[in-house]
Short mmCIF file of C-alpha atoms in Angstrom, two decimals:
data_model
loop_
_atom_site.label_atom_id
_atom_site.label_comp_id
_atom_site.label_asym_id
_atom_site.label_seq_id
_atom_site.Cartn_x
_atom_site.Cartn_y
_atom_site.Cartn_z
CA GLU A 135 -0.87 -10.45 29.73
CA GLU A 136 1.12 -7.31 30.31
CA GLN A 137 1.85 -5.48 27.08
CA VAL A 138 5.37 -4.13 26.88
CA THR A 139 5.86 -1.02 24.78
CA GLU A 140 9.35 -0.28 23.49
CA THR A 141 10.39 3.18 22.36
CA VAL A 142 12.44 2.99 19.19
CA GLU A 143 14.74 5.72 17.95
CA LEU A 144 14.50 5.81 14.17
CA PRO A 145 17.26 7.31 12.00
CA ASP A 146 16.78 10.98 11.24
CA TYR A 147 16.31 11.10 7.48
CA ALA A 148 15.63 14.69 6.44
CA GLU A 149 14.03 15.38 9.83
CA GLU A 150 11.60 12.48 9.49
CA ASN A 151 9.24 14.02 6.95
CA PHE A 152 10.97 12.82 3.76
CA SER A 153 9.19 15.54 1.81
CA GLN A 154 12.21 16.79 -0.13
CA GLU A 155 11.07 16.74 -3.73
CA GLU A 156 14.49 16.08 -5.17
CA GLU A 157 14.72 12.69 -3.45
CA THR A 158 14.05 9.65 -5.60
CA ALA A 159 14.66 5.98 -4.87
CA LYS A 160 17.59 5.33 -2.54
CA GLU A 161 20.69 3.45 -3.63
CA GLN A 162 19.83 -0.20 -3.13
CA THR A 163 23.36 -1.51 -2.55
CA ASN A 164 25.39 -2.06 0.61
CA ILE A 165 22.44 -1.90 2.99
CA PRO A 166 23.50 -3.66 6.20
CA LYS A 167 21.16 -6.32 7.51
CA VAL A 168 19.70 -5.83 10.98
CA PRO A 169 18.43 -8.46 13.45
CA LEU A 170 14.71 -9.09 13.64
CA ARG A 171 12.96 -6.77 16.10
CA VAL A 172 9.17 -6.73 16.47
CA ILE A 173 7.46 -4.01 18.50
CA ASN A 174 4.07 -4.72 20.11
CA ASP A 175 3.57 -7.71 17.79
CA LYS A 176 2.73 -5.25 15.00
CA VAL A 177 5.83 -3.52 13.65
CA VAL A 178 9.06 -4.95 12.28
CA ILE A 179 12.00 -2.54 12.48
CA GLY A 180 14.01 -2.81 9.28
CA ALA A 181 17.26 -1.30 8.06
CA GLN A 182 17.59 2.48 7.75
CA GLY A 183 14.36 3.09 9.64
CA TRP A 184 12.05 1.20 7.26
CA LEU A 185 9.01 -0.28 9.01
CA PHE A 186 7.10 -3.41 8.03
CA PHE A 187 3.95 -5.16 9.21
CA GLY A 188 4.96 -7.33 12.14
CA GLU A 189 2.29 -9.96 12.72
CA GLN A 190 3.66 -13.48 12.73
CA ARG A 191 1.72 -14.50 9.62
CA SER A 192 3.38 -11.67 7.71
CA ILE A 193 6.83 -12.73 8.90
CA ASN A 194 6.05 -16.33 7.94
CA ASN A 195 4.94 -15.15 4.53
CA TYR A 196 8.27 -13.40 3.98
CA ARG A 197 10.08 -16.57 5.08
CA CYS A 198 7.97 -18.64 2.63
CA ALA A 199 6.94 -20.71 5.64
CA ASN A 200 3.19 -20.68 5.11
CA LEU A 201 2.72 -22.43 1.77
CA LYS A 202 -0.48 -24.38 1.16
CA SER A 203 -0.98 -28.07 0.61
CA GLU A 204 -2.16 -29.53 -2.69
CA GLU A 205 -5.60 -30.08 -1.17
CA GLU A 206 -5.86 -26.48 0.01
CA LEU A 207 -4.72 -25.14 -3.35
CA ALA A 208 -7.31 -27.24 -5.14
CA SER A 209 -10.03 -25.91 -2.83
CA TYR A 210 -9.02 -22.31 -3.58
CA ALA A 211 -8.90 -23.07 -7.28
CA ASP A 212 -12.42 -24.54 -7.23
CA GLU A 213 -13.79 -21.36 -5.59
CA PHE A 214 -12.16 -19.09 -8.17
CA SER A 215 -13.26 -21.39 -10.97
CA ARG A 216 -16.90 -21.08 -9.88
CA LEU A 217 -16.52 -17.30 -9.71
CA ASN A 218 -14.95 -17.25 -13.16
CA ASP A 219 -17.77 -19.38 -14.60
CA ALA A 220 -20.36 -17.01 -13.11
CA CYS A 221 -18.62 -14.01 -14.66
CA ASN A 222 -18.40 -15.72 -18.04
CA ALA A 223 -22.09 -16.58 -17.89
CA ALA A 224 -22.86 -12.91 -17.28
CA GLY A 225 -20.62 -11.83 -20.15
CA LYS A 226 -18.02 -10.38 -17.80
CA GLN A 227 -14.26 -10.82 -17.61
CA LEU A 228 -12.79 -11.82 -14.25
CA ILE A 229 -9.42 -10.27 -13.42
CA CYS A 230 -8.05 -11.03 -9.95
CA PHE A 231 -5.46 -8.68 -8.49
CA VAL A 232 -3.02 -9.39 -5.65
CA CYS A 233 -1.01 -6.47 -4.29
CA PRO A 234 2.58 -7.46 -3.42
CA GLU A 235 3.56 -6.90 0.17
CA LYS A 236 6.10 -4.19 0.83
CA GLU A 237 8.81 -6.61 1.97
CA SER A 238 8.58 -8.57 -1.28
CA ILE A 239 9.57 -5.41 -3.19
CA TYR A 240 12.09 -4.08 -0.65
CA PRO A 241 13.64 -7.20 0.92
CA GLU A 242 16.97 -5.34 1.23
CA TYR A 243 15.49 -3.30 4.10
CA TYR A 244 13.90 -6.30 5.83
CA PRO A 245 15.68 -7.79 8.88
CA ASP A 246 17.98 -10.76 8.60
CA VAL A 247 15.42 -13.56 8.56
CA GLU A 248 16.03 -17.02 7.13
CA GLN A 249 13.91 -17.75 4.06
CA LEU A 250 12.86 -21.34 3.42
CA GLY A 251 12.40 -20.94 -0.33
CA ASP A 252 11.95 -18.60 -3.27
CA ILE A 253 8.17 -18.91 -3.72
CA ASN A 254 5.89 -17.06 -1.33
CA LEU A 255 2.22 -17.72 -0.69
CA ALA A 256 0.92 -15.21 -3.25
CA THR A 257 3.06 -16.66 -6.03
CA GLN A 258 2.14 -20.24 -5.11
CA VAL A 259 -1.61 -19.63 -5.05
CA THR A 260 -1.88 -17.39 -8.11
CA ASP A 261 0.34 -19.62 -10.25
CA TYR A 262 -1.58 -22.74 -9.23
CA ILE A 263 -5.01 -21.29 -9.99
CA THR A 264 -3.90 -19.78 -13.29
CA GLN A 265 -2.26 -22.98 -14.49
CA ASN A 266 -5.01 -25.34 -13.33
CA ARG A 267 -8.18 -23.27 -13.82
CA GLY A 268 -7.23 -20.61 -16.34
CA VAL A 269 -8.28 -17.75 -14.06
CA GLN A 270 -6.43 -14.52 -14.82
CA PHE A 271 -4.38 -13.20 -11.91
CA ILE A 272 -2.30 -10.03 -11.75
CA TYR A 273 0.55 -10.04 -9.25
CA PRO A 274 2.71 -7.06 -10.32
CA LYS A 275 5.85 -7.87 -8.35
CA LYS A 276 8.03 -7.97 -11.46
CA GLU A 277 6.66 -4.66 -12.76
CA LEU A 278 7.18 -2.92 -9.41
CA CYS A 279 10.73 -4.22 -9.04
CA ALA A 280 11.52 -2.91 -12.53
CA TYR A 281 10.83 0.66 -11.35
CA LYS A 282 12.07 0.58 -7.75
CA ASP A 283 15.49 1.98 -8.69
CA ARG A 284 13.87 5.04 -10.28
CA TYR A 285 11.03 5.69 -7.84
CA GLN A 286 10.26 4.88 -4.25
CA LEU A 287 7.09 2.81 -4.52
CA TYR A 288 6.06 2.15 -0.91
CA TYR A 289 5.99 4.45 2.08
CA ARG A 290 8.94 4.02 4.41
CA HIS A 291 6.78 4.19 7.55
CA ASP A 292 3.64 2.56 6.20
CA THR A 293 2.60 -0.83 4.86
CA HIS A 294 1.03 0.71 1.75
CA TRP A 295 2.40 1.65 -1.62
CA ASN A 296 2.45 5.31 -2.57
CA ALA A 297 0.92 6.98 -5.64
CA VAL A 298 3.64 5.74 -7.99
CA GLY A 299 3.47 2.15 -6.78
CA GLY A 300 -0.31 2.26 -6.90
CA TYR A 301 -0.28 3.51 -10.46
CA ILE A 302 2.11 0.77 -11.61
CA GLY A 303 -0.21 -1.85 -10.11
CA THR A 304 -3.37 -0.24 -11.48
CA ALA A 305 -1.82 0.04 -14.94
CA GLN A 306 -1.55 -3.76 -15.08
CA ILE A 307 -5.30 -4.07 -14.49
CA ILE A 308 -6.03 -1.50 -17.18
CA ARG A 309 -3.83 -3.31 -19.70
CA ALA A 310 -5.32 -6.69 -18.79
CA ALA A 311 -8.70 -5.24 -19.72
CA GLY A 312 -7.33 -4.38 -23.17
CA LEU A 313 -6.99 -0.66 -22.54
CA TYR A 314 -4.02 1.65 -22.83
CA ALA A 315 -2.11 2.74 -19.73
CA PRO A 316 0.89 5.10 -20.07
CA SER A 317 4.19 4.16 -18.45
CA PRO A 318 5.00 5.75 -15.07
CA ASP A 319 7.65 7.86 -16.77
CA GLU A 320 4.93 9.48 -18.87
CA ILE A 321 2.75 10.17 -15.84
CA TYR A 322 5.31 11.30 -13.30
CA THR A 323 7.24 13.94 -15.21
CA LYS A 324 7.91 15.97 -12.06
CA PRO A 325 9.67 14.97 -8.82
CA VAL A 326 7.47 12.80 -6.66
CA THR A 327 6.96 13.42 -2.95
CA ILE A 328 7.96 10.12 -1.38
CA GLU A 329 6.33 10.47 2.04
CA SER A 330 3.02 12.02 2.91
CA GLY A 331 0.54 12.26 5.73
CA ASP A 332 -2.95 13.38 6.66
CA LEU A 333 -2.03 17.05 6.66
CA ASP A 334 -0.66 16.88 3.12
CA LEU A 335 -4.04 15.62 1.97
CA PHE A 336 -5.55 19.01 2.77
CA ASP A 337 -2.94 21.02 0.87
CA PRO A 338 -4.27 21.91 -2.62
CA HIS A 339 -0.69 22.33 -3.82
CA LYS A 340 0.03 18.68 -3.03
CA ASN A 341 -3.34 16.96 -3.39
CA HIS A 342 -4.66 17.23 -6.94
CA ALA A 343 -8.08 16.01 -5.82
CA PHE A 344 -8.81 19.63 -4.94
CA GLU A 345 -9.04 20.28 -8.68
CA PHE A 346 -12.47 18.58 -8.62
CA CYS A 347 -13.33 18.27 -4.93
CA GLU A 348 -14.53 20.65 -2.24
CA CYS A 349 -13.59 20.02 1.37
CA LYS A 350 -14.60 21.67 4.63
CA CYS A 351 -13.12 20.80 8.00
CA TRP A 352 -14.55 21.39 11.44
CA LEU A 353 -13.11 21.23 14.93
CA VAL A 354 -15.34 20.56 17.95
CA VAL A 355 -14.60 22.54 21.10
CA ASN A 356 -16.05 22.17 24.57
CA GLU A 357 -17.14 24.85 27.02
CA ASN A 358 -13.51 25.44 28.00
CA GLU A 359 -12.55 26.10 24.37
CA GLU A 360 -10.57 22.84 24.27
CA ILE A 361 -10.53 20.89 21.02
CA VAL A 362 -12.30 17.58 21.57
CA GLY A 363 -13.02 16.36 18.04
CA ARG A 364 -12.75 16.85 14.30
CA ILE A 365 -14.55 15.91 11.07
CA ALA A 366 -14.26 16.74 7.38
CA GLY A 367 -16.95 16.92 4.70
CA ILE A 368 -16.01 16.25 1.06
CA ILE A 369 -17.95 16.81 -2.17
CA ASN A 370 -16.53 15.27 -5.34
CA ARG A 371 -18.05 17.39 -8.12
CA GLU A 372 -16.70 15.15 -10.88
CA TYR A 373 -18.21 12.01 -9.36
CA ASN A 374 -21.55 13.76 -8.78
CA ARG A 375 -21.55 14.84 -12.41
CA LYS A 376 -20.97 11.26 -13.61
CA VAL A 377 -23.68 9.69 -11.46
CA ASP A 378 -26.02 12.70 -11.71
CA LYS A 379 -26.52 12.88 -7.96
CA LYS A 380 -25.75 15.27 -5.14
CA LEU A 381 -23.63 13.27 -2.74
CA ALA A 382 -21.17 14.10 0.01
CA ARG A 383 -19.02 12.01 2.29
CA PHE A 384 -17.48 12.52 5.69
CA GLY A 385 -14.12 11.41 6.97
CA PHE A 386 -11.13 12.17 9.18
CA MET A 387 -13.43 11.86 12.18
CA ASP A 388 -11.84 11.68 15.59
CA PHE A 389 -12.92 12.66 19.10
CA ILE A 390 -12.07 12.15 22.74
CA ASP A 391 -13.65 9.20 24.54
CA ASP A 392 -16.01 10.99 26.92
#
């Protein structure tokens, strides 16, 4: 099959980088719906330049068109029940976490797609297993929606949540384990950078990991002094102290295909 690539002009919000620190969550009202457009079977173009994962299963999930049968739900529940029993036998507590998809938190930016119901696959499965097997599930959709008017929680041009959204989700796990987790308002007392990228990760003024990590980056050049690759080495001093080892890791590796 011939793959057709479409070039999409996205709205120019603050010159595309969205790094203005004074920006918080956008006004959620009066956002016009846009027709469904999927690029390369991977990306859904939403309102105001928001991008979503575009595979058909993800679209069906948003439409609530992929719910499971009673037999399938029971099979899932049996698997989690066996896992829960094994944890209990080992004196451990099983807490299962499901991260809400971006479109379930920001449906106002999603294209105009008909939804077949109010319960999506994650809600159906987690509710069924909890009610019928007593397994503890965390699906922090309600908690995330409670803060979306104060903070942007997912990246506009990424499927993932940002640091604020990630903390809100992680806090639910911490609390489920019986530990204390401060509210986001206690943690994020300064303006939060909404969008980020690889280059921001190497800026000590933006990435607080540099308070306890060392990082060195290398570029590979060929005989013509052309850059043909890159790699970064990272040492987490705090982690090494905890595990009493001398470890390093490598990442951000890329190179030409020669």
